[in-house]
Coordinates of C-alpha atoms in Angstrom, one line a residue:
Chain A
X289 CA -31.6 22.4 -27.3
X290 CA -28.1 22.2 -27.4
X291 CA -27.7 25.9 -25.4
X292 CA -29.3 24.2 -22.4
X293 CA -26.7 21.3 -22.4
X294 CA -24.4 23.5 -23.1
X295 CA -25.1 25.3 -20.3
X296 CA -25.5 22.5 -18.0
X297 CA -22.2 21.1 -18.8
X298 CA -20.5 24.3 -17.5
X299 CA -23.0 24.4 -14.7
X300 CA -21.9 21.1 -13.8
X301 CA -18.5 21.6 -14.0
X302 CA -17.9 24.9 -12.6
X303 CA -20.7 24.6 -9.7
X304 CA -18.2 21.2 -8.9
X305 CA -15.4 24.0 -8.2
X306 CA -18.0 26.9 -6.9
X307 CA -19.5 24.4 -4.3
X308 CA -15.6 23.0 -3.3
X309 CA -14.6 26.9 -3.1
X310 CA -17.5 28.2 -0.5
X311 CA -16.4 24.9 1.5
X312 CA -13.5 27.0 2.1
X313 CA -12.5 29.8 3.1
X314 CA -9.8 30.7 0.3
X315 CA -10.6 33.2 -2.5
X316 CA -11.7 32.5 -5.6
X317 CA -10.0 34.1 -8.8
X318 CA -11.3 36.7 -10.4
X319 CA -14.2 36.2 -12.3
X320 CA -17.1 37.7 -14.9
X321 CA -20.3 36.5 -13.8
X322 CA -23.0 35.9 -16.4
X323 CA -26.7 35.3 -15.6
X324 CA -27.9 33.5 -17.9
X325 CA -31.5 31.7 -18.1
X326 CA -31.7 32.1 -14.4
X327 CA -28.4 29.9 -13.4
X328 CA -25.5 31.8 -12.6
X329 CA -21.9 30.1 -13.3
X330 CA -18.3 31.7 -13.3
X331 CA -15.8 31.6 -15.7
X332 CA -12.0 32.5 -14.7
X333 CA -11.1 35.7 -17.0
X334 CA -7.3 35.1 -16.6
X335 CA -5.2 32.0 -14.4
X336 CA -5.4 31.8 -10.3
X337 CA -2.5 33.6 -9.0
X338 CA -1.6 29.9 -7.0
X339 CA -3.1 26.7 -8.0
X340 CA -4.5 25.4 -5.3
X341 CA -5.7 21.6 -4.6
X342 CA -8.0 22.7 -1.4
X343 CA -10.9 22.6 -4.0
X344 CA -10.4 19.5 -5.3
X345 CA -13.2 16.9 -4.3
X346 CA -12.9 14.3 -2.4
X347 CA -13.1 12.1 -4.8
X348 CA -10.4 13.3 -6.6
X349 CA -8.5 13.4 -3.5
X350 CA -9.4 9.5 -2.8
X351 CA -8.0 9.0 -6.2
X352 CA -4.1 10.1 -5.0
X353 CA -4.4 8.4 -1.8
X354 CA -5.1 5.3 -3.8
X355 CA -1.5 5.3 -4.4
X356 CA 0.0 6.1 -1.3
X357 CA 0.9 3.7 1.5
X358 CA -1.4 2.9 4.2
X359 CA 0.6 5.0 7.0
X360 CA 1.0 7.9 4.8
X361 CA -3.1 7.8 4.0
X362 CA -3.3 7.8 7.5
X363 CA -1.3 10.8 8.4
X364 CA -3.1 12.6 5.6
X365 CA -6.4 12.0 7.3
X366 CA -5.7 14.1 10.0
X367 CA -5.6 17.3 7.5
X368 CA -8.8 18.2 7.0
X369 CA -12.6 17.1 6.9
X370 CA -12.2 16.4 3.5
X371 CA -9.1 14.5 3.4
X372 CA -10.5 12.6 6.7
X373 CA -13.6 11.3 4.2
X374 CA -11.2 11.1 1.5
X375 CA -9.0 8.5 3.6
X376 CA -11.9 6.7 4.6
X377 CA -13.5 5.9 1.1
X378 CA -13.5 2.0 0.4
X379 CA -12.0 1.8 -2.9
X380 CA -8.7 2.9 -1.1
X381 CA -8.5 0.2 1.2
X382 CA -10.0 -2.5 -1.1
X383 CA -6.9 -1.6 -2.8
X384 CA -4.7 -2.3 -0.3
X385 CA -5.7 -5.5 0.7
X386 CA -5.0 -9.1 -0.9
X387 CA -7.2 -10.1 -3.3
X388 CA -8.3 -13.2 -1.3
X389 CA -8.9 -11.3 2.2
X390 CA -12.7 -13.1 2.1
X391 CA -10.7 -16.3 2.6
X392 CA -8.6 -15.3 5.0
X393 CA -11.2 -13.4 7.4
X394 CA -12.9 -16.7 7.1
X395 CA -9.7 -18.8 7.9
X396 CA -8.4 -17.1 11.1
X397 CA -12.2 -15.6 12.7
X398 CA -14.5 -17.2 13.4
X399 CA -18.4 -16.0 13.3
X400 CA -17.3 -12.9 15.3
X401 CA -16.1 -11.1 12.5
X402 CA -18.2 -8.0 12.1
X403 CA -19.7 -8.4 8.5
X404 CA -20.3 -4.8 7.9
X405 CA -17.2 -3.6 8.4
X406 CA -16.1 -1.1 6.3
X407 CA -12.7 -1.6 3.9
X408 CA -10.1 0.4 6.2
X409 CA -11.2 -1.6 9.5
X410 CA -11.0 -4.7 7.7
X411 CA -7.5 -3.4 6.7
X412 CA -6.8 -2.1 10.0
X413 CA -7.9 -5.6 11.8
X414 CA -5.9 -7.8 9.5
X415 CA -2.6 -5.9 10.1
X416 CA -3.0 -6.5 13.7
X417 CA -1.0 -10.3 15.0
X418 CA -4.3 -12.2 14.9
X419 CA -3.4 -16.4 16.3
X420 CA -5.4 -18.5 15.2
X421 CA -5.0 -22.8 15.2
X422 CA -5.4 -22.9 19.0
X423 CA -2.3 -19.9 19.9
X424 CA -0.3 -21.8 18.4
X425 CA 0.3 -19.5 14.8
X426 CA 0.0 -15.7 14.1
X427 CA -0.9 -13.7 10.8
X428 CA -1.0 -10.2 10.0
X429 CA -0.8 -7.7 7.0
X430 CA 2.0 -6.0 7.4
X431 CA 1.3 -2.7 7.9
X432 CA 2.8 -0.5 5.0
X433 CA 2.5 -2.8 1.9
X434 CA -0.6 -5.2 2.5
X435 CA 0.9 -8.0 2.4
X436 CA 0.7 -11.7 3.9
X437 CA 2.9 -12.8 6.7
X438 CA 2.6 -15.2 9.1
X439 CA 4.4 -17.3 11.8
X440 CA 4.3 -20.8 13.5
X441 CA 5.7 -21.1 17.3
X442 CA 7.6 -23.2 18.6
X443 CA 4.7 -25.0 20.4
X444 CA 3.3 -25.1 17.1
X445 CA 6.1 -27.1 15.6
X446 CA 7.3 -31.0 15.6
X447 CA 10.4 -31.0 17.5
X448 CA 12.1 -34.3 17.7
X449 CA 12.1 -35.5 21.6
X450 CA 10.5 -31.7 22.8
X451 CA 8.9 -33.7 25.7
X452 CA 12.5 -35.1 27.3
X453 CA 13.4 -32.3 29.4
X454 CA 17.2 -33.5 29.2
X455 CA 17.2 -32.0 25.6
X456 CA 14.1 -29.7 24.8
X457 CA 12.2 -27.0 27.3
X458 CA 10.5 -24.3 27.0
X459 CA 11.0 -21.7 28.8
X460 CA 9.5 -17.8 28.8
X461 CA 10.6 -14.9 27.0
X462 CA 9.5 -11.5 25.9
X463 CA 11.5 -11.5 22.9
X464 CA 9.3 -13.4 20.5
X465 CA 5.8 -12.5 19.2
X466 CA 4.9 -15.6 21.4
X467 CA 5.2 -16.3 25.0
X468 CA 7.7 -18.8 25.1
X469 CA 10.6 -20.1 23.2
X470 CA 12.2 -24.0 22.7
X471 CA 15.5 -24.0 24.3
X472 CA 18.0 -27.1 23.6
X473 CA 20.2 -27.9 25.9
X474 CA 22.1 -30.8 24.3
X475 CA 21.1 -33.6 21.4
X476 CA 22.4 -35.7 19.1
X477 CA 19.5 -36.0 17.1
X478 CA 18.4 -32.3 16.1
X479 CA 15.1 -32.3 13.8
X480 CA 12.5 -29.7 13.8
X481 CA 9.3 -29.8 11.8
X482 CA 6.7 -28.7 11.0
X483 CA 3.5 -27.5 8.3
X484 CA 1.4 -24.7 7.4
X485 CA -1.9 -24.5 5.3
X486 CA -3.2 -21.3 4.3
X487 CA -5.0 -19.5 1.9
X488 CA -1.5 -17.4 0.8
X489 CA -2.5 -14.5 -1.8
X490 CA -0.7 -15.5 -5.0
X491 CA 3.1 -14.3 -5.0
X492 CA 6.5 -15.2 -4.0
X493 CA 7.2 -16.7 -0.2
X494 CA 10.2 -16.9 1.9
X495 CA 10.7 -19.5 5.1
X496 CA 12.9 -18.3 8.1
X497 CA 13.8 -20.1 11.6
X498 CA 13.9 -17.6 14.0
X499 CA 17.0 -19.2 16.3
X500 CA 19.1 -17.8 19.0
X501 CA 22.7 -19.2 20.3
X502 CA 22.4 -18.8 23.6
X503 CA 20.2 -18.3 26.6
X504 CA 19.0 -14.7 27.0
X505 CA 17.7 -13.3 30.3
X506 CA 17.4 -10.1 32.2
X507 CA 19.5 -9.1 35.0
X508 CA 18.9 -6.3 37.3
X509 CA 17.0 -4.7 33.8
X510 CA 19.7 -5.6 31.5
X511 CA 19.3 -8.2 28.9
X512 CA 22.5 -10.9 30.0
X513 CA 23.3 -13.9 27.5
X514 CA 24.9 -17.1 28.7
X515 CA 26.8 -19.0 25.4
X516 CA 28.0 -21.9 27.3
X517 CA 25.7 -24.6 26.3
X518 CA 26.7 -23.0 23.0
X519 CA 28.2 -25.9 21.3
X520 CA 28.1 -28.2 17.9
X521 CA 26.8 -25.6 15.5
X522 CA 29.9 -25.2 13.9
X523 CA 31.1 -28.9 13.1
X524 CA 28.4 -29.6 10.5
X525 CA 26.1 -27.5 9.2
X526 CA 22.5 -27.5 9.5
X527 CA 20.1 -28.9 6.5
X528 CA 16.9 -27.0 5.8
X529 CA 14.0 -28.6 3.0
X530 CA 11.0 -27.4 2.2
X531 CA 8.0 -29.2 0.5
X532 CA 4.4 -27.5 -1.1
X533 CA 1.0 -29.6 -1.4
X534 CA 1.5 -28.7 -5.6
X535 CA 5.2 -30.5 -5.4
X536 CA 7.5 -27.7 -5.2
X537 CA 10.9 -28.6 -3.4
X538 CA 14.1 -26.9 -1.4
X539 CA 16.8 -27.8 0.2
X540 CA 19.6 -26.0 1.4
X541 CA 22.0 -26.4 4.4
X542 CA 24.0 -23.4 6.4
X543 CA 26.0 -23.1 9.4
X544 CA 24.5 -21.4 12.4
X545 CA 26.5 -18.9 13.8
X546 CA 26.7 -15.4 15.8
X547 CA 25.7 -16.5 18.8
X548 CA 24.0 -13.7 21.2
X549 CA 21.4 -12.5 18.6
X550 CA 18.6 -13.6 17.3
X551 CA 19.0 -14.5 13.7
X552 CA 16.6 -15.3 10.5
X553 CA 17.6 -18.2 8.6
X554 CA 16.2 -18.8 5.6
X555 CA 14.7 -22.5 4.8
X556 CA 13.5 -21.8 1.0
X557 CA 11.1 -19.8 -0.9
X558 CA 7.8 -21.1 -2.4
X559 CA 5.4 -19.6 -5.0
X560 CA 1.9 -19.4 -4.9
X561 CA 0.0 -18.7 -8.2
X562 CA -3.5 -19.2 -7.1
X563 CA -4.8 -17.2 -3.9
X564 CA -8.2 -18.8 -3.9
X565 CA -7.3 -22.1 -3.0
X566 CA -4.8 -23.0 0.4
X567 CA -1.3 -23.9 0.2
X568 CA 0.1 -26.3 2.4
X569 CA 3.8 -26.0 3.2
X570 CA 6.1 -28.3 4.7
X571 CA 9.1 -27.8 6.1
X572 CA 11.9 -29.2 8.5
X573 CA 15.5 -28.4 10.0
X574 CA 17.7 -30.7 11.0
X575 CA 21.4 -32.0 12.4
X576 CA 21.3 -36.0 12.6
X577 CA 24.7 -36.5 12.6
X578 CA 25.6 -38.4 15.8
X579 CA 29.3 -38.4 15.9
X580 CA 28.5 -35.1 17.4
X581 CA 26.2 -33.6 19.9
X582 CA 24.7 -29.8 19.7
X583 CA 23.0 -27.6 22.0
X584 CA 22.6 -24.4 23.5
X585 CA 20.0 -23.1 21.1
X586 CA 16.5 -21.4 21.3
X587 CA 14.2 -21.7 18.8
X588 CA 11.4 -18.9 18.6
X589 CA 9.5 -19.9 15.9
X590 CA 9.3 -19.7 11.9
X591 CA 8.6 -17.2 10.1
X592 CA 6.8 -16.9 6.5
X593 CA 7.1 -13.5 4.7
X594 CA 6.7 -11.8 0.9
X595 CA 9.8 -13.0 -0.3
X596 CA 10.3 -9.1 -1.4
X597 CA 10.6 -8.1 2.0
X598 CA 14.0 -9.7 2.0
X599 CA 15.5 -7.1 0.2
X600 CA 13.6 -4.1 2.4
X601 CA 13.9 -5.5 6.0
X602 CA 17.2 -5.2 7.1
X603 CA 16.3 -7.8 10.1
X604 CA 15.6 -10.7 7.1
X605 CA 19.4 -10.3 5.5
Chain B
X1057 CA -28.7 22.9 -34.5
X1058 CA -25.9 20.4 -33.3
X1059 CA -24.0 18.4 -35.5
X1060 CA -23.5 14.5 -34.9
X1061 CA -19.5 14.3 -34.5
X1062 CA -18.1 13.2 -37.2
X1063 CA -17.2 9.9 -38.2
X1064 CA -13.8 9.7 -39.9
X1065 CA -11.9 11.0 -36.8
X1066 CA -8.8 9.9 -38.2
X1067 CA -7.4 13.3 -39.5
X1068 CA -9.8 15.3 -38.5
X1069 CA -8.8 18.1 -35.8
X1070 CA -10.3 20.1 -33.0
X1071 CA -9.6 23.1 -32.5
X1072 CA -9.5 24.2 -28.6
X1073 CA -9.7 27.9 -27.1
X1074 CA -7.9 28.1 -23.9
X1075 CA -9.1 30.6 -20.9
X1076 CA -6.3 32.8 -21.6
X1077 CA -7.7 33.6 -25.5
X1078 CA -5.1 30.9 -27.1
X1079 CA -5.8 28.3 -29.5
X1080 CA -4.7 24.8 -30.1
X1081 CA -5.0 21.9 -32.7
X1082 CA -5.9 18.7 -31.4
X1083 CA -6.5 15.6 -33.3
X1084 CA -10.0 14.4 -32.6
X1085 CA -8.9 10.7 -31.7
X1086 CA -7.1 12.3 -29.0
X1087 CA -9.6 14.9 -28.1
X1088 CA -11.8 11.4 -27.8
X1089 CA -9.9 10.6 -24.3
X1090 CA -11.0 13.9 -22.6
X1091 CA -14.4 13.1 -21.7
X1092 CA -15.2 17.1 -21.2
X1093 CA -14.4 18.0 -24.3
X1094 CA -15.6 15.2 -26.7
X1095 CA -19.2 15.8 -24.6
X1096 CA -18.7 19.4 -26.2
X1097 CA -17.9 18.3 -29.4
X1098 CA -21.2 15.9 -29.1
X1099 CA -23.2 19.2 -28.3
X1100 CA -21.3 21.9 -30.1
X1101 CA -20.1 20.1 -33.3
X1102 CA -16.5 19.5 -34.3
X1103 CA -16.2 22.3 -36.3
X1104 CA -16.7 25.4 -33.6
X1105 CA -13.8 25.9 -31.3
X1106 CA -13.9 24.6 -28.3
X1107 CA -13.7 26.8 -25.4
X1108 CA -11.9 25.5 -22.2
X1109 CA -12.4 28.2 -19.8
X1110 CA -10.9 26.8 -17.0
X1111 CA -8.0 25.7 -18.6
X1112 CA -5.0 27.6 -19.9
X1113 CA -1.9 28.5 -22.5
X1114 CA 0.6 27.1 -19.9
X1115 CA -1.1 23.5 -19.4
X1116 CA -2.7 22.5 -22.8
X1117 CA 0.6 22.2 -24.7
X1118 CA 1.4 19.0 -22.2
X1119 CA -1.9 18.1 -22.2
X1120 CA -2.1 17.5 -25.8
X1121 CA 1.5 16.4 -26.0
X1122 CA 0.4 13.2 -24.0
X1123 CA -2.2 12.5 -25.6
X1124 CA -0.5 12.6 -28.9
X1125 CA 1.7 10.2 -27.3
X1126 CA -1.2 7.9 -26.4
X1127 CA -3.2 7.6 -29.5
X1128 CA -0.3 6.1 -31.1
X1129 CA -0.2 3.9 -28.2
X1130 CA 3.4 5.9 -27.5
X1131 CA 3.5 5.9 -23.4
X1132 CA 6.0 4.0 -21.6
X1133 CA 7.4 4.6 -18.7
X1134 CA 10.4 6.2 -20.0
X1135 CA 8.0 9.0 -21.9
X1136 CA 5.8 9.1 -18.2
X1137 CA 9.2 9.5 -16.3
X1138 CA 10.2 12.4 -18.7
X1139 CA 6.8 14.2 -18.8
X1140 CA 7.1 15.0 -15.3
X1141 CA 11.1 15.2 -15.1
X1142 CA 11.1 18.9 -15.2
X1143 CA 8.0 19.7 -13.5
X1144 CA 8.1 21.3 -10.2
X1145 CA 5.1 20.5 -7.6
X1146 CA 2.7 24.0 -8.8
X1147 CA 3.5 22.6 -12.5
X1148 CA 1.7 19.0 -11.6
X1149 CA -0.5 20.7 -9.8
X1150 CA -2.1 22.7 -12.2
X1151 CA -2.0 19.7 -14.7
X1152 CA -3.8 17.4 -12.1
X1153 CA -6.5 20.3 -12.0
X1154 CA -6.8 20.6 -15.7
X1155 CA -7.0 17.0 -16.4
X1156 CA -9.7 16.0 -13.2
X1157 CA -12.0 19.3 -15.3
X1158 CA -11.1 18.0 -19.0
X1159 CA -12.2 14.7 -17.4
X1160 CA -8.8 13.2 -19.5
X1161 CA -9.2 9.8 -17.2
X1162 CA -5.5 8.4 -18.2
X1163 CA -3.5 11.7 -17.5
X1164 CA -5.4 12.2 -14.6
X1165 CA -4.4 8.6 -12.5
X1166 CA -0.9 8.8 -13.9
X1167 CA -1.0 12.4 -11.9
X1168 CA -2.5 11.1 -9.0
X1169 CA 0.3 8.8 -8.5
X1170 CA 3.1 10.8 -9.6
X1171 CA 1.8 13.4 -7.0
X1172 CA 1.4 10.7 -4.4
X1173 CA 5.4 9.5 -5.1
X1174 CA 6.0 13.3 -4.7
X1175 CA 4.2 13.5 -1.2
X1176 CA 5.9 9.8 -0.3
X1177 CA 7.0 10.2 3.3
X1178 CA 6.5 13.8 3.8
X1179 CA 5.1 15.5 7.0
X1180 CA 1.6 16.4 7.2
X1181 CA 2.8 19.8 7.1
X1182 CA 4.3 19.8 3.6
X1183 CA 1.3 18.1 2.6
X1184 CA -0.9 20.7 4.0
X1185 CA 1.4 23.5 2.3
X1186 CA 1.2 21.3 -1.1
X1187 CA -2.6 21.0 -1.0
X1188 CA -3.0 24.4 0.7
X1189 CA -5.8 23.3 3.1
X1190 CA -6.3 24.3 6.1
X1191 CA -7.0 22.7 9.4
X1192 CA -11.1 22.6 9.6
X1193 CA -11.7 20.1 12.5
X1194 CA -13.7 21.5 15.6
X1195 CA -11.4 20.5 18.7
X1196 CA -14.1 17.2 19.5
X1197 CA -13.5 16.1 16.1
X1198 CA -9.9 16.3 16.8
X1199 CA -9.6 14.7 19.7
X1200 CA -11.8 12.1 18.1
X1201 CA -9.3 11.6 15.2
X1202 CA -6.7 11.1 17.5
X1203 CA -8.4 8.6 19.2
X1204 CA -9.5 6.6 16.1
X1205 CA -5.5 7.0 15.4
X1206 CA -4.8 5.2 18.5
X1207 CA -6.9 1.9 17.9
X1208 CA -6.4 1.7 14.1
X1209 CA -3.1 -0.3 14.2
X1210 CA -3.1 -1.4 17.6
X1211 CA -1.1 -4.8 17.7
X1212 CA 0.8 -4.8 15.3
X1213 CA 4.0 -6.8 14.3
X1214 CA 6.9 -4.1 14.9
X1215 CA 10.4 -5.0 13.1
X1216 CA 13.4 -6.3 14.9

């Protein structure tokens, strides 16, 4: 009794390698063959010359891409059949996406979401810039880490007086994720709101106002800015608060400056400890003071991201 | 006949033959975590020498030097980031190999992701050297891939 499950764990294990080793075409070590009750097996009389992974199963090779980033799994899948099914295998991608992604599939598609998509599609659809709430907001995965960002437009926002074409227009731009921008020509009364409810995977949040001094535009193929409306930014500065639906507050205030450039600034962070449920976020910017008036300002939209990200993309510092 | 493995593992050791003809003490708490070998304990009894063939004089030592560590519930990251310190890439290799056939589950994801840092952002080349594969697509498949490539992350949010 126990020579036949003895030899069927060495069948099992060494047919494993024997079947991974016929897949290809490198040699195998030497070996002494037994026969033995009818099933032959191998056993390695001394150690392989190279150690070679080629053999390893898929599975095993699933395993180590668990841990790599999604572009690098990617790359990897071009190397061979195996490493193609290896890359493919669910439990990688389920991996790499929020915990919560049932919610947010249901949140920004509608019933046109294939159901029987397989983990790395569903991975590969949510890092795509997928609007939802009528064009007026975009969210995505980004692509390397998996995680949650998302941004409001302009025309998605609650800008004080944006219908009095004296102060507020919006004009078109291929510099923003959206097609258009809020431009300010002059105000006294500069307040910008706006709110956000989301199913956010638990974790840490920042808020940024993606804001340019200046009116960008292309001449003859060249990007040209005009600064003269450019005015009232630097007399007081600007006051940024930020409310969440479970009472967490911000506020901070910063001077806008640099004109020519579009530039992040940052509103507050906010925590989210439970991904199953939506967060609602407000926030608002604003320059009331009227002893002064402001202007020359575009207003692309706001921007949520991991708050991590601030210390790995250079564009958030 | 077999004998049931026995029951006071707490000093008791195994003793393991490697492919090579060496032998090594392992306590049998520790030999507990390789799935492979306590399955041969199970059939064999504890008190025959186990024999690893696929696994050799050069590996075991570390083998059995992190388990050590982890049935006293020794492994921090410190120990982890030391184990591999001085290994070069053949060295993990060999030690991913051993522990995916000893079945030694623990050792075996903390390689996987030590060998996936080691690969982190290099070219598909490299890898191909490290893994020592070889490029079996037929030229449809290719062409497929590369399509498939294409549409995977169309859309997406580049950064500024």
């Amino acid at each position: 009794m126990c020579l036949n499950s003895f030899l069927q764990i060495y069948t099992t294990q060494d047919t494993l390698y024997r079947t991974e080793q016929q897949q290809h075409s490198t040699p195998i070590p030497a070996t002494r063959s037994s026969e033995l009750m009818g099933i032959r097996f191998s056993i390695s009389s001394s150690q392989p010359s190279k150690p070679s992974l080629g053999e390893l199963p898929e599975s095993c090779v699933a395993v180590i891409m668990e841990y790599m980033d999604p572009p690098q799994i990617c790359k990897l899948a071009s190397l061979n059949r195996a490493f193609r099914a290896a890359s493919s295998a669910d439990f990688v991608w389920e991996s790499k996406l929020p915990p919560n992604y049932h919610l947010i599939i249901r949140k920004i598609f509608d019933v046109s979401f294939p159901s029987h998509l397989e983990k790395r599609g569903i991975y590969s659809r949510l890092c795509s810039l997928n609007t939802f709430d009528g064009g007026t907001k975009k969210v995505w995965l980004d692509r390397s880490m998996g995680k949650l960002c998302l941004s409001i437009s302009a025309k998605g926002l609650s800008i004080t007086y944006i219908d009095d074409r004296r102060y507020w227009n919006h004009i078109p731009t291929e510099e923003s994720t959206f097609s258009s921008v809020a431009y300010l020509q002059q105000i006294w009364w500069f307040e910008v709101d706006g709110e956000v409810e989301f199913p956010f995977p638990a974790g840490t949040y920042s808020l940024f106002f993606r804001i340019h001094l200046g009116k960008a535009s292309k001449r003859f193929g060249r990007r040209v800015c005009n600064t003269e409306h450019v005015h009232g930014w630097d007399i007081k500065p600007v006051r940024f608060q930020l409310w969440t639906s479970d009472g967490q507050y911000v506020a901070s205030q910063c001077f806008l400056k640099g004109p020519g450039k579009w530039r992040y600034y940052h509103a507050g962070d906010f925590v989210v400890e439970d991904g199953n449920v939506s967060t609602k976020v407000k926030f608002s910017m604003t320059q009331i003071d009227c002893t002064h008036t402001k202007g020359g300002l575009c207003l692309d939209s706001v921007f949520v991201y991991p708050s991590e990200f601030r210390k790995v993309k250079e564009f958030l510092n | 006949m077999a004998q049931e493995a026995s029951s006071s593992t707490s000093s008791k050791t195994i003793s393991l033959k490697t492919g090579d003809g060496e032998i090594f003490e392992i306590e049998a708490s520790a030999a507990k975590q390789m799935k492979t070998v306590q399955r041969l304990i199970d059939d064999l009894g504890d008190d025959i020498t186990i024999p690893l063939h696929n696994v050799f004089s050069k590996e075991l030592p570390k083998i059995i030097e992190y388990y050590k560590k982890d049935i006293t519930g020794e492994i921090t990251k410190d120990f982890e980031a030391e184990f591999v310190k001085d290994l070069n890439d053949d060295e993990v290799k060999v030690l991913f190999l051993a522990a995916n056939y000893l079945d030694a589950n623990k050792l075996f994801e903390f390689l996987s992701q030590n060998i996936a840092d080691r690969l982190e952002s290099k070219s598909v080349e490299y890898v191909r050297k490290y893994f020592g594969v070889e490029n079996d697509f037929t030229p449809e498949e290719e062409s497929k891939l590369r399509e498939e490539r294409a549409w995977s992350f169309r859309g997406i949010k580049e950064d500024e």
